[in-house]
Each structure stands twice: as structure tokens, then as C-alpha cells.
Amino acid sequence: MSSNATATRDALPAVEQDRAEHAPYVRKSSGLVRDVPFLDMFLMNASSSNPVGIAVAYGIFFAMATFPRCNLLLAIVIALVLGVFVWVTFALVSATLPRVGGDYLYGSRLLHPIIGMGSNLATYVGSVLAAGTAAFFVASVAVGPAMTIIGVVTGNSWWVTAGTNVSTGWPAFAIAGGTLLVLSLLSLTGTKKVTRVMVWLYGIAFVAFGVSILILLFKTRAGFIHDVNAYTKSITGKGNAYQATIAAGAKGGLATGGGYSFKSTMGAVFVVLGYTMFAFWSSTYMAGEMKGSGRRSRQLGAMVGGGAFGGILVLISAAIYLHTAGYDFVAASSNGYYPVGVTPFLHFFASIAAGGGTVLAIVLGVAFIGWFPVALYAGNLNMVQRAPFAWAFDGLIPAKVAAVDRRTNTPVVSILLAFVLGLAAAAWACWSKSIFSLISTFTLLLFVPVIVTGLAAAVMPWFRPDIYRASPSDWKIAGIPVIVVTGLATVAVGILAFVLVGVFASNLGIKHVALTLVLPVIGFAIAAVYYYTARAVRRRSGVELDLVYKTIPPA
Amino acid sequence: MGLFGRQPKVAKNTRLFFATDIHGSEPCFRKFINAGNFYRCQHLILGGDITGKQIVPITRHPDGTYSSRLRDQRFDTVDEPELAEVKRLIRVGGDYPVVGSEDELAELRDPACLERRFRKIVYDSVVDWVTFADEFLSGTGQRVFVAPGNDDFFEIDRAFEGSSVVEFVEGKSLELGEGHSMITTGYSNPTPWNTERELPEDALEQRLEEMVSHVDDVENLVAVIHPPPFDSHLDYAPQLDGDLRIQFDGMGGVRMTPVGSTAVRSFIENHQPLLTLHGHVHEGGGRVAIGRTQCLNPGSEYAKGTLVGAIVTIAAGKVLSHQFVNG
């Protein structure tokens, strides 16, 4: 059989029409696929790890509750600008090392295996805590408020009471554990099924969220106040809930009469970063499976575009919500001055503003639940299930941890481990005295890989010139290596997150500030002990772990 | 066996280094040749798809400068001294630079001309590699085994003739020492690209059966077979449609599908060799056990000049250890 070289340039993956003059000539050979459509990569980044509904609804609630006099929109803009540096850095590094493994791969290959391990340990623990919190939120922020909404719009107090009861303690843990169990069982049956469920949930939640924002967009402030007062009266018997909520908030020091606080705004930047910046998560872990992920332009477009798209949606949605509901009302309700506990409020107020449509209100309330399994699985649990693959491939952990079941093609041990750890984290969340403290802690842990990847990127031209010179990262603007600039900026963003947590620990409910800030150091120490122990153990069976990370000098 | 697969030490064992699918990458080949020294291995095995896929044109302009484009990198107004660096970068990813004026390069648009040019460039590059290996490894006692893959032109087979170091082992059965033997084939089951060395599954099975018929002790057999066994996780690749577009599951999921060989799988299940070494599916790096047989696919990252490989230590009737490395 003859292998005919082909000159059909327009059919080739690395070629675009405007590059025709220098287009390569490709012979017929395996692996030459057409590019992943840019839209697919873009949507993957825009959706998979950025549940925009939670970013808007819970992000606003979280920011307003912890930093009541912040300029939220300015905080979002600052977070987006900072996010661009991080997205560019991750896009360049993942285009350079397009393999499954994320920050573990970047840290271990570009800096040192212990740094890669320490970074990924922070990612792993942070994702476990985030998964547990998201599972708890299924009960406390999704199911509970949905039941309350049903009770409010139907006038049935049983639903209201039940909604409150399921949001805390054992009932919340049962719902959280049940959600984790269902998602883990789905994961065990194969990726296709769990992905299909996620797509449906995401789609339903996204449409409902869009409807909520449109309702708020076309509602006047006066109409919104009327609807809030009318609905709340059916529960409390008082017809001035909107004004009373603001007045109570003002008494509590929330009024913005004296203007916004820049200090609070900077604090809110940390919160917003946590909800908008991690758009790169999916691509960095999926990069190994993604043809075309080794190309700079595509990764840049997908990561920066996907992140910015999600961020701009958050910005627009927040602006609409604040414009219609009023800043003082949003701030006061987020701080517990509204008489009905339907955290995070946005979808509840949207359903009220729908003008008394009972069915629509219930649909919006129930559909909002869809965001949380997505955040739990696609944003966090999936990473926890996948991380052991890279460790096992390098021989750092027993291969059995990442072993894949022959029948279902799923990593059974890894999935079960993720379930057990997620359940423990959910228990922590359910009985935590300050959920904001827990969220801040895992968000901070997730900034560790940001710093490590930024550092790896910034030093790549000098530490690993062999990789840099042959990679898409070798990109200069006005003679300045882009990856060095964005890498350093990414490190700065990560350090800023630590500084903000240190400065605003009391706002975030963090009691053990020093311990929280040194958690990553403890993680790196554990990684060092583990690495040297594993190295000694493996050496006894003739395996030199160090060789995994060493580059062979070419002959 | 302990958690990390600890085994008692044995006096006699054989340490192999296996890499595959370097697709013409110059640094990958030079690293491969140095891997015996670096990883302290007696035998080096290159498991197929050793040649590159692309010619990258470098345009020579009337003013004596050059220009080219390599994926995301653009090279304009390159002078003579810089040209060598551009060529080197092109060879990192396994592509072949061709320098010429616009008119000369235009000839490559003729498929017949391109076909001839490709075959000559690929053959010449393999000859250069063999010469280099002979010079570098002569007298070291290391044995270098090379097999082709489904992507490699048949013409390259004769490039290995006369080498004092490199043994071209396609279709052969040979002794590795310490009681181990090895069979090798670079033929794959059919692919969507209809490449040079493909066989229908039944023909591939016949080829494997024919080779193993010359082996006395299958329990100590190392089988280097380019395609991995079907549905073994060493063979999971993105699913393509008829237009060679990758399929998605949504929510960030590339739809993966097994593309390995059923003939290879049944060969392993029926004969249970000690060790099988595979490539072909770059995304399928990993290890699985099929019965007593340890099956390895180190995967490939040739495009960045990174040599991915596996160090495997074998003794009588057992695989003592394996380790994947990214050199």
C-alpha cells in the first residue's frame, strides 16, 4: 500500500489560509486530525469550570456579606484584569506541556518534583474541600431555598419550614452525602453518563439563570420594590419589607451614604477572583486529550476568551441585579436583614419580580439547584478523581490507586477515595461555624498552583530553555518574553490573594490566620517528606524516581 | 508484591529502555541514543513511527534573507547564521526543513514531486541517524533495536543495512540474553489514515502467530508490537467522525474510544508473553496487565523534543519493575 504525500494544505490542522505561503506540507500519516473547533474549546472553558450562575448569585452574596461597603462592580473589573494575566500564563504553559496533570506537571517538570507535588497537594485538598462545600450547598443554597421559594409562592408554611430544616445539620449532610454518592456512582458507570447528566443540569440551570437576569433587566426599581413588598407581606404580614430591610441594614452600618470603601472593594476582589478566575482549570487538566491544545493561539483564545466571557457575564449580571434591586437592598439582604432566608437571594428575588407567576418562580428556584452538582463534579470532584493518574504514571503512588476498571473504564479506587474525602469535607461544611472561612481557605489553597505555575512560567526560559525554545511559549512582544511578564504577574496575583486573606481575615471569618496562611508551606513539607520516602521505597525495587524528572542530554 | 510492587533482588536481570513514536524529532532520537548511558540500560528499543510527517518550507528571498513559519512561531528576515537555528527548531518537532526560492518551493505543490521529495528526505534523515548511532555507540556493547511503525515508509528499511550498532528487527525473532527473546512488528490494524504499514486484523494475527512460532519460551518473551491491544486503556484516543474531527461529550469531555488491535489482544491473551511494548496511540500512556502479561505504552511527546520512554527490568519469568520517564 502506498503512502501518498498530500499537498492539500487547506485540509491540514496546522494551517490557516492566511499562512498559505509558509504552510507545511504534510504526508499521509496517522494522527492528523482536523482542529478542534475553536467554539468547542471556547465553550468548554467558558462552561466547564465556571458555573456562572453560582459566580453571580453566590459570589455577590458572599462579597456583600463579607465586604458590605465594597464597590462590587469595580471589584469584578479588577478581578477580570488580574485574571487575564493568569489565563494567559496558563494558556502558554498548557500549550507548552499539553498533557494531563495540570499544575503537578508544570511544577514538577519546570521547577522541582517536590514543588509540583506540593502545588498539586494544595490543589487536591482545595478541590476536596470545594467539593464538600459544593455538596453542602446543594442542601443549604439550592434545595433548602428552593423549598422555601415553593412555600413562599404557594403560601404553604410546611415548605418554608422544611426548607430551613434541610439547610443545616444532619439533613444537610444527608443531602450532601446523597449528592456525592449519586455523582460517584455515576462516575463509576463511566464518563459518558456523568457528562451527559452534567450537560443537562448545566443547560437547565443556565437557561433559568438567563431568564432570571432578563426578568431583573426588564423590571423597574419601583416594580421590584412593589413585588418584594407584596410577596413578603404574604409571609410576614408587613408590607414594607424592602424599606425595612434597607433601614435595618443601615442601622447595622451597611448604608453607602458615605460612599464605597476602597479597602472593602479590595477585599471583595479576593472573593470575586475565587469565582471568576479558575476558568483555566478544565483545559489544563484536559490538555493531554485535546488535539490542538499545543497551539498558543488556540489555548489563548479558549482560556482568555472563555474566562473573559464568563467574567463579563458575571459583570453584566451583577450590574443588572444591583441596578434593579438597589445596592443597599442587596447588601442588607446578603447580611441577613431580609426576613426570609433564601440565600443567595438573586434567583428568589428574580422569581418574585416575575410578577407573581407561581410556576415560573418554582421553576427558577428548582432549576437553580442544577448549578451545584455541576460545580461539585465538573469543577472539583472530577479533578480529585483524575489527579492520581499523573502521580501514578510517575510512580509516586501505587498504580492501583489510579487503576482503571476493565469493564467500565473508570478509576474505581480513585473515585471511591474522592467520595470518602468529599464526604468528610461535606461534614466539615455542614457543621462549620463559618462557611465563609472554609470557602476562603480552599480558595486560598487553589491560589497555590496559580503561584507555582506563574513561577514556573516566569523562569522557564532560563530553567528549561530546551522546552521553552521549542514551544509556543517562546513568544516576544517588543522583544520582551510574554511568558515572563505574565508569569510574574500571575505570581503577584497569587501573593495578592494571600495578602488579602491576611488583611481581611476577620471579614472572611478566619480565626486561625497564621495557620491558614502557612497551610501551603505545610503542604510542601508533606510533599517533601512523601517524595523522599517514596523515592527510598522505590529505589529498593530498582526504580529511581529522580529519573522521571530529569532530561536526557542529547547524544 | 508490596504496595509499590517491590520484588526481591535477583542476580541476573536485563534492563531495557523503550521509546516509541518519535516521529522524526532530532532531539528525541539523540536522547534515545544516549538513554543507555543515562538510564544504565543494556538494550535500547525504538518501537516504530520513527519518521516525521511534515515538510516545513523555508523561503529564500532575493535579498538573501529567509522566512518561515513553524506552528505559532514566525521567522522573518532571517539571515544566514540564524538559518541554522530555524532548521534546528523545525527538527525538534520532527519536521523536515526545505529551503528554496518561492519558485523552487512551488514545485512541492505537485503531489508527485512532493511524494518523491518526502521519501528522499525521510530516507536521508534515517541514514544520518544510523550513521550517528554507529559513531556514538560503537564499542559500548549496547544493542539498539529499531522497528518501523505504520507511518514509516518501506524505503527506510534498507537505511539500517550495514549498521554495526542498530538492528532493524521488523518481523524478526531474536535473543535478548538471559533467556529472554523478542519479537517485533510495526504493522498496525487499519487506521482512518490508510497508512503505509497496516494490515487487516486477521493478517496481523497471522503475522504475530508466525513470529511466535519461532519462540521456544514464551514465558520469557518480550513482544514489541506497535499497536496496543484493543480496549486496554493503552489504546484510548479521541473519537473522530468521518471528516476526522474530534468528537466531544460536552462539558470539557473529549469522547475517547479504543483504537487498538483485536489481533494483538487475542495474541496476548492466548500466548501470555512476559512483556509487551506498544506505541501508536500517543494519548494512551500507561501500564495494564492482561493475565500474566505486563503491557506498556509510554505514549509520546515528540513534538516538544521530549523523549517519553519506559525503563523496564526483567528477570527470568518476571518483570521486576517498570518506570516511565520524560527525558
PDB file of N, CA and C in Angstrom, chain A residues 432-510:
ATOM      1  N   SER A 432     -19.701  23.492  60.014  1.00  0.00           N
ATOM      2  CA  SER A 432     -18.757  24.599  60.160  1.00  0.00           C
ATOM      3  C   SER A 432     -19.456  25.819  60.755  1.00  0.00           C
ATOM      4  N   LYS A 433     -18.772  26.502  61.676  1.00  0.00           N
ATOM      5  CA  LYS A 433     -19.365  27.701  62.259  1.00  0.00           C
ATOM      6  C   LYS A 433     -19.280  28.864  61.280  1.00  0.00           C
ATOM      7  N   SER A 434     -18.293  28.838  60.405  1.00  0.00           N
ATOM      8  CA  SER A 434     -18.180  29.910  59.421  1.00  0.00           C
ATOM      9  C   SER A 434     -17.889  29.309  58.053  1.00  0.00           C
ATOM     10  N   ILE A 435     -18.932  29.236  57.247  1.00  0.00           N
ATOM     11  CA  ILE A 435     -18.755  28.665  55.913  1.00  0.00           C
ATOM     12  C   ILE A 435     -17.853  29.563  55.068  1.00  0.00           C
ATOM     13  N   PHE A 436     -17.900  30.873  55.333  1.00  0.00           N
ATOM     14  CA  PHE A 436     -17.037  31.782  54.586  1.00  0.00           C
ATOM     15  C   PHE A 436     -15.562  31.472  54.858  1.00  0.00           C
ATOM     16  N   SER A 437     -15.279  31.083  56.103  1.00  0.00           N
ATOM     17  CA  SER A 437     -13.899  30.734  56.456  1.00  0.00           C
ATOM     18  C   SER A 437     -13.440  29.526  55.649  1.00  0.00           C
ATOM     19  N   LEU A 438     -14.322  28.532  55.547  1.00  0.00           N
ATOM     20  CA  LEU A 438     -13.978  27.323  54.790  1.00  0.00           C
ATOM     21  C   LEU A 438     -13.780  27.654  53.306  1.00  0.00           C
ATOM     22  N   ILE A 439     -14.706  28.448  52.770  1.00  0.00           N
ATOM     23  CA  ILE A 439     -14.579  28.822  51.345  1.00  0.00           C
ATOM     24  C   ILE A 439     -13.273  29.596  51.117  1.00  0.00           C
ATOM     25  N   SER A 440     -12.981  30.519  52.025  1.00  0.00           N
ATOM     26  CA  SER A 440     -11.762  31.315  51.865  1.00  0.00           C
ATOM     27  C   SER A 440     -10.528  30.424  51.929  1.00  0.00           C
ATOM     28  N   THR A 441     -10.578  29.425  52.814  1.00  0.00           N
ATOM     29  CA  THR A 441      -9.422  28.540  52.972  1.00  0.00           C
ATOM     30  C   THR A 441      -9.165  27.742  51.707  1.00  0.00           C
ATOM     31  N   PHE A 442     -10.224  27.138  51.145  1.00  0.00           N
ATOM     32  CA  PHE A 442      -9.940  26.332  49.945  1.00  0.00           C
ATOM     33  C   PHE A 442      -9.647  27.216  48.733  1.00  0.00           C
ATOM     34  N   THR A 443     -10.258  28.401  48.711  1.00  0.00           N
ATOM     35  CA  THR A 443      -9.922  29.322  47.611  1.00  0.00           C
ATOM     36  C   THR A 443      -8.448  29.693  47.681  1.00  0.00           C
ATOM     37  N   LEU A 444      -7.996  29.943  48.897  1.00  0.00           N
ATOM     38  CA  LEU A 444      -6.586  30.303  49.081  1.00  0.00           C
ATOM     39  C   LEU A 444      -5.681  29.145  48.647  1.00  0.00           C
ATOM     40  N   LEU A 445      -6.070  27.925  49.013  1.00  0.00           N
ATOM     41  CA  LEU A 445      -5.264  26.760  48.600  1.00  0.00           C
ATOM     42  C   LEU A 445      -5.186  26.672  47.077  1.00  0.00           C
ATOM     43  N   LEU A 446      -6.275  27.045  46.418  1.00  0.00           N
ATOM     44  CA  LEU A 446      -6.277  26.958  44.957  1.00  0.00           C
ATOM     45  C   LEU A 446      -5.445  28.062  44.305  1.00  0.00           C
ATOM     46  N   PHE A 447      -5.011  29.014  45.095  1.00  0.00           N
ATOM     47  CA  PHE A 447      -4.080  30.016  44.571  1.00  0.00           C
ATOM     48  C   PHE A 447      -2.629  29.508  44.607  1.00  0.00           C
ATOM     49  N   VAL A 448      -2.381  28.434  45.355  1.00  0.00           N
ATOM     50  CA  VAL A 448      -1.017  27.879  45.392  1.00  0.00           C
ATOM     51  C   VAL A 448      -0.586  27.422  43.990  1.00  0.00           C
ATOM     52  N   PRO A 449      -1.395  26.612  43.279  1.00  0.00           N
ATOM     53  CA  PRO A 449      -0.982  26.255  41.915  1.00  0.00           C
ATOM     54  C   PRO A 449      -0.875  27.460  40.988  1.00  0.00           C
ATOM     55  N   VAL A 450      -1.631  28.512  41.297  1.00  0.00           N
ATOM     56  CA  VAL A 450      -1.524  29.734  40.483  1.00  0.00           C
ATOM     57  C   VAL A 450      -0.120  30.319  40.647  1.00  0.00           C
ATOM     58  N   ILE A 451       0.331  30.393  41.905  1.00  0.00           N
ATOM     59  CA  ILE A 451       1.668  30.952  42.153  1.00  0.00           C
ATOM     60  C   ILE A 451       2.744  30.055  41.552  1.00  0.00           C
ATOM     61  N   VAL A 452       2.618  28.755  41.770  1.00  0.00           N
ATOM     62  CA  VAL A 452       3.641  27.823  41.282  1.00  0.00           C
ATOM     63  C   VAL A 452       3.707  27.842  39.752  1.00  0.00           C
ATOM     64  N   THR A 453       2.552  27.841  39.119  1.00  0.00           N
ATOM     65  CA  THR A 453       2.547  27.853  37.649  1.00  0.00           C
ATOM     66  C   THR A 453       3.092  29.180  37.130  1.00  0.00           C
ATOM     67  N   GLY A 454       2.753  30.268  37.805  1.00  0.00           N
ATOM     68  CA  GLY A 454       3.296  31.573  37.409  1.00  0.00           C
ATOM     69  C   GLY A 454       4.810  31.587  37.516  1.00  0.00           C
ATOM     70  N   LEU A 455       5.304  31.021  38.612  1.00  0.00           N
ATOM     71  CA  LEU A 455       6.761  30.977  38.812  1.00  0.00           C
ATOM     72  C   LEU A 455       7.425  30.080  37.755  1.00  0.00           C
ATOM     73  N   ALA A 456       6.814  28.930  37.529  1.00  0.00           N
ATOM     74  CA  ALA A 456       7.368  28.007  36.523  1.00  0.00           C
ATOM     75  C   ALA A 456       7.415  28.673  35.154  1.00  0.00           C
ATOM     76  N   ALA A 457       6.362  29.421  34.852  1.00  0.00           N
ATOM     77  CA  ALA A 457       6.307  30.111  33.561  1.00  0.00           C
ATOM     78  C   ALA A 457       7.384  31.192  33.480  1.00  0.00           C
ATOM     79  N   ALA A 458       7.517  31.961  34.557  1.00  0.00           N
ATOM     80  CA  ALA A 458       8.447  33.098  34.533  1.00  0.00           C
ATOM     81  C   ALA A 458       9.900  32.650  34.385  1.00  0.00           C
ATOM     82  N   VAL A 459      10.240  31.511  34.949  1.00  0.00           N
ATOM     83  CA  VAL A 459      11.644  31.078  34.902  1.00  0.00           C
ATOM     84  C   VAL A 459      11.923  30.082  33.772  1.00  0.00           C
ATOM     85  N   MET A 460      10.865  29.678  33.068  1.00  0.00           N
ATOM     86  CA  MET A 460      11.048  28.652  32.033  1.00  0.00           C
ATOM     87  C   MET A 460      12.165  28.975  31.030  1.00  0.00           C
ATOM     88  N   PRO A 461      12.262  30.228  30.544  1.00  0.00           N
ATOM     89  CA  PRO A 461      13.311  30.496  29.556  1.00  0.00           C
ATOM     90  C   PRO A 461      14.719  30.218  30.074  1.00  0.00           C
ATOM     91  N   TRP A 462      14.918  30.288  31.395  1.00  0.00           N
ATOM     92  CA  TRP A 462      16.249  30.063  31.954  1.00  0.00           C
ATOM     93  C   TRP A 462      16.394  28.662  32.563  1.00  0.00           C
ATOM     94  N   PHE A 463      15.325  28.170  33.225  1.00  0.00           N
ATOM     95  CA  PHE A 463      15.394  26.845  33.851  1.00  0.00           C
ATOM     96  C   PHE A 463      15.295  25.728  32.825  1.00  0.00           C
ATOM     97  N   ARG A 464      14.417  25.887  31.866  1.00  0.00           N
ATOM     98  CA  ARG A 464      14.225  24.841  30.866  1.00  0.00           C
ATOM     99  C   ARG A 464      14.244  25.431  29.461  1.00  0.00           C
ATOM    100  N   PRO A 465      15.411  25.970  29.063  1.00  0.00           N
ATOM    101  CA  PRO A 465      15.466  26.574  27.726  1.00  0.00           C
ATOM    102  C   PRO A 465      15.172  25.561  26.618  1.00  0.00           C
ATOM    103  N   ASP A 466      15.483  24.278  26.881  1.00  0.00           N
ATOM    104  CA  ASP A 466      15.221  23.251  25.870  1.00  0.00           C
ATOM    105  C   ASP A 466      13.731  23.160  25.570  1.00  0.00           C
ATOM    106  N   ILE A 467      12.924  23.247  26.614  1.00  0.00           N
ATOM    107  CA  ILE A 467      11.476  23.192  26.419  1.00  0.00           C
ATOM    108  C   ILE A 467      10.980  24.526  25.857  1.00  0.00           C
ATOM    109  N   TYR A 468      11.479  25.610  26.408  1.00  0.00           N
ATOM    110  CA  TYR A 468      10.993  26.944  26.024  1.00  0.00           C
ATOM    111  C   TYR A 468      11.237  27.230  24.549  1.00  0.00           C
ATOM    112  N   ARG A 469      12.434  26.943  24.071  1.00  0.00           N
ATOM    113  CA  ARG A 469      12.786  27.328  22.704  1.00  0.00           C
ATOM    114  C   ARG A 469      11.988  26.556  21.656  1.00  0.00           C
ATOM    115  N   ALA A 470      11.520  25.383  22.027  1.00  0.00           N
ATOM    116  CA  ALA A 470      10.772  24.591  21.051  1.00  0.00           C
ATOM    117  C   ALA A 470       9.273  24.709  21.260  1.00  0.00           C
ATOM    118  N   SER A 471       8.856  25.657  22.092  1.00  0.00           N
ATOM    119  CA  SER A 471       7.448  25.666  22.491  1.00  0.00           C
ATOM    120  C   SER A 471       6.724  26.919  22.014  1.00  0.00           C
ATOM    121  N   PRO A 472       5.404  26.899  22.087  1.00  0.00           N
ATOM    122  CA  PRO A 472       4.618  28.093  21.752  1.00  0.00           C
ATOM    123  C   PRO A 472       4.815  29.209  22.767  1.00  0.00           C
ATOM    124  N   SER A 473       5.449  28.895  23.898  1.00  0.00           N
ATOM    125  CA  SER A 473       5.691  29.940  24.906  1.00  0.00           C
ATOM    126  C   SER A 473       6.766  30.919  24.468  1.00  0.00           C
ATOM    127  N   ASP A 474       7.584  30.520  23.504  1.00  0.00           N
ATOM    128  CA  ASP A 474       8.647  31.409  23.023  1.00  0.00           C
ATOM    129  C   ASP A 474       8.014  32.492  22.151  1.00  0.00           C
ATOM    130  N   TRP A 475       7.449  33.442  22.804  1.00  0.00           N
ATOM    131  CA  TRP A 475       6.649  34.484  22.153  1.00  0.00           C
ATOM    132  C   TRP A 475       7.036  35.821  22.773  1.00  0.00           C
ATOM    133  N   LYS A 476       7.538  36.701  21.950  1.00  0.00           N
ATOM    134  CA  LYS A 476       8.001  38.000  22.454  1.00  0.00           C
ATOM    135  C   LYS A 476       7.173  39.117  21.829  1.00  0.00           C
ATOM    136  N   ILE A 477       6.916  40.129  22.630  1.00  0.00           N
ATOM    137  CA  ILE A 477       6.302  41.353  22.128  1.00  0.00           C
ATOM    138  C   ILE A 477       7.274  42.479  22.452  1.00  0.00           C
ATOM    139  N   ALA A 478       7.688  43.197  21.429  1.00  0.00           N
ATOM    140  CA  ALA A 478       8.704  44.248  21.573  1.00  0.00           C
ATOM    141  C   ALA A 478       9.949  43.690  22.247  1.00  0.00           C
ATOM    142  N   GLY A 479      10.281  42.476  21.908  1.00  0.00           N
ATOM    143  CA  GLY A 479      11.500  41.859  22.423  1.00  0.00           C
ATOM    144  C   GLY A 479      11.384  41.330  23.842  1.00  0.00           C
ATOM    145  N   ILE A 480      10.208  41.484  24.443  1.00  0.00           N
ATOM    146  CA  ILE A 480      10.032  41.026  25.833  1.00  0.00           C
ATOM    147  C   ILE A 480       9.278  39.701  25.831  1.00  0.00           C
ATOM    148  N   PRO A 481       9.840  38.679  26.506  1.00  0.00           N
ATOM    149  CA  PRO A 481       9.129  37.385  26.552  1.00  0.00           C
ATOM    150  C   PRO A 481       7.811  37.531  27.314  1.00  0.00           C
ATOM    151  N   VAL A 482       6.730  37.246  26.622  1.00  0.00           N
ATOM    152  CA  VAL A 482       5.402  37.433  27.220  1.00  0.00           C
ATOM    153  C   VAL A 482       5.240  36.556  28.460  1.00  0.00           C
ATOM    154  N   ILE A 483       5.752  35.334  28.377  1.00  0.00           N
ATOM    155  CA  ILE A 483       5.513  34.396  29.467  1.00  0.00           C
ATOM    156  C   ILE A 483       6.208  34.842  30.757  1.00  0.00           C
ATOM    157  N   VAL A 484       7.297  35.561  30.628  1.00  0.00           N
ATOM    158  CA  VAL A 484       7.991  36.047  31.829  1.00  0.00           C
ATOM    159  C   VAL A 484       7.132  37.118  32.515  1.00  0.00           C
ATOM    160  N   VAL A 485       6.598  38.019  31.689  1.00  0.00           N
ATOM    161  CA  VAL A 485       5.783  39.111  32.237  1.00  0.00           C
ATOM    162  C   VAL A 485       4.508  38.566  32.879  1.00  0.00           C
ATOM    163  N   THR A 486       3.791  37.746  32.121  1.00  0.00           N
ATOM    164  CA  THR A 486       2.521  37.243  32.666  1.00  0.00           C
ATOM    165  C   THR A 486       2.769  36.272  33.820  1.00  0.00           C
ATOM    166  N   GLY A 487       3.886  35.534  33.743  1.00  0.00           N
ATOM    167  CA  GLY A 487       4.212  34.619  34.841  1.00  0.00           C
ATOM    168  C   GLY A 487       4.441  35.373  36.140  1.00  0.00           C
ATOM    169  N   LEU A 488       5.226  36.448  36.056  1.00  0.00           N
ATOM    170  CA  LEU A 488       5.477  37.258  37.258  1.00  0.00           C
ATOM    171  C   LEU A 488       4.182  37.897  37.753  1.00  0.00           C
ATOM    172  N   ALA A 489       3.360  38.360  36.812  1.00  0.00           N
ATOM    173  CA  ALA A 489       2.078  38.959  37.210  1.00  0.00           C
ATOM    174  C   ALA A 489       1.184  37.916  37.881  1.00  0.00           C
ATOM    175  N   THR A 490       1.251  36.695  37.379  1.00  0.00           N
ATOM    176  CA  THR A 490       0.445  35.620  37.970  1.00  0.00           C
ATOM    177  C   THR A 490       0.898  35.320  39.394  1.00  0.00           C
ATOM    178  N   VAL A 491       2.210  35.301  39.573  1.00  0.00           N
ATOM    179  CA  VAL A 491       2.739  35.127  40.939  1.00  0.00           C
ATOM    180  C   VAL A 491       2.222  36.248  41.834  1.00  0.00           C
ATOM    181  N   ALA A 492       2.243  37.471  41.305  1.00  0.00           N
ATOM    182  CA  ALA A 492       1.778  38.630  42.083  1.00  0.00           C
ATOM    183  C   ALA A 492       0.302  38.493  42.442  1.00  0.00           C
ATOM    184  N   VAL A 493      -0.490  37.994  41.490  1.00  0.00           N
ATOM    185  CA  VAL A 493      -1.926  37.805  41.768  1.00  0.00           C
ATOM    186  C   VAL A 493      -2.100  36.789  42.904  1.00  0.00           C
ATOM    187  N   GLY A 494      -1.337  35.708  42.841  1.00  0.00           N
ATOM    188  CA  GLY A 494      -1.421  34.694  43.888  1.00  0.00           C
ATOM    189  C   GLY A 494      -1.013  35.239  45.243  1.00  0.00           C
ATOM    190  N   ILE A 495       0.074  36.005  45.238  1.00  0.00           N
ATOM    191  CA  ILE A 495       0.538  36.586  46.510  1.00  0.00           C
ATOM    192  C   ILE A 495      -0.484  37.598  47.029  1.00  0.00           C
ATOM    193  N   LEU A 496      -1.073  38.355  46.085  1.00  0.00           N
ATOM    194  CA  LEU A 496      -2.115  39.313  46.478  1.00  0.00           C
ATOM    195  C   LEU A 496      -3.259  38.601  47.207  1.00  0.00           C
ATOM    196  N   ALA A 497      -3.617  37.424  46.719  1.00  0.00           N
ATOM    197  CA  ALA A 497      -4.701  36.660  47.362  1.00  0.00           C
ATOM    198  C   ALA A 497      -4.328  36.348  48.811  1.00  0.00           C
ATOM    199  N   PHE A 498      -3.082  35.946  49.034  1.00  0.00           N
ATOM    200  CA  PHE A 498      -2.642  35.641  50.398  1.00  0.00           C
ATOM    201  C   PHE A 498      -2.644  36.903  51.271  1.00  0.00           C
ATOM    202  N   VAL A 499      -2.198  38.010  50.681  1.00  0.00           N
ATOM    203  CA  VAL A 499      -2.172  39.271  51.430  1.00  0.00           C
ATOM    204  C   VAL A 499      -3.597  39.677  51.815  1.00  0.00           C
ATOM    205  N   LEU A 500      -4.510  39.569  50.848  1.00  0.00           N
ATOM    206  CA  LEU A 500      -5.900  39.970  51.113  1.00  0.00           C
ATOM    207  C   LEU A 500      -6.519  39.110  52.215  1.00  0.00           C
ATOM    208  N   VAL A 501      -6.228  37.815  52.195  1.00  0.00           N
ATOM    209  CA  VAL A 501      -6.760  36.940  53.244  1.00  0.00           C
ATOM    210  C   VAL A 501      -6.169  37.343  54.599  1.00  0.00           C
ATOM    211  N   GLY A 502      -4.878  37.666  54.602  1.00  0.00           N
ATOM    212  CA  GLY A 502      -4.249  38.096  55.852  1.00  0.00           C
ATOM    213  C   GLY A 502      -4.860  39.377  56.384  1.00  0.00           C
ATOM    214  N   VAL A 503      -5.081  40.337  55.474  1.00  0.00           N
ATOM    215  CA  VAL A 503      -5.609  41.644  55.882  1.00  0.00           C
ATOM    216  C   VAL A 503      -7.077  41.546  56.291  1.00  0.00           C
ATOM    217  N   PHE A 504      -7.836  40.732  55.540  1.00  0.00           N
ATOM    218  CA  PHE A 504      -9.286  40.687  55.767  1.00  0.00           C
ATOM    219  C   PHE A 504      -9.742  39.401  56.454  1.00  0.00           C
ATOM    220  N   ALA A 505      -8.872  38.830  57.248  1.00  0.00           N
ATOM    221  CA  ALA A 505      -9.208  37.543  57.883  1.00  0.00           C
ATOM    222  C   ALA A 505     -10.492  37.641  58.689  1.00  0.00           C
ATOM    223  N   SER A 506     -10.669  38.732  59.409  1.00  0.00           N
ATOM    224  CA  SER A 506     -11.867  38.819  60.255  1.00  0.00           C
ATOM    225  C   SER A 506     -13.127  38.923  59.392  1.00  0.00           C
ATOM    226  N   ASN A 507     -13.070  39.667  58.280  1.00  0.00           N
ATOM    227  CA  ASN A 507     -14.237  39.728  57.382  1.00  0.00           C
ATOM    228  C   ASN A 507     -14.606  38.348  56.859  1.00  0.00           C
ATOM    229  N   LEU A 508     -13.579  37.540  56.590  1.00  0.00           N
ATOM    230  CA  LEU A 508     -13.800  36.227  55.987  1.00  0.00           C
ATOM    231  C   LEU A 508     -14.072  35.155  57.035  1.00  0.00           C
ATOM    232  N   GLY A 509     -14.089  35.556  58.289  1.00  0.00           N
ATOM    233  CA  GLY A 509     -14.410  34.612  59.362  1.00  0.00           C
ATOM    234  C   GLY A 509     -13.273  33.668  59.704  1.00  0.00           C
ATOM    235  N   ILE A 510     -12.054  34.039  59.298  1.00  0.00           N
ATOM    236  CA  ILE A 510     -10.911  33.158  59.560  1.00  0.00           C
ATOM    237  C   ILE A 510     -10.334  33.474  60.935  1.00  0.00           C
TER     238      ILE A 510
END
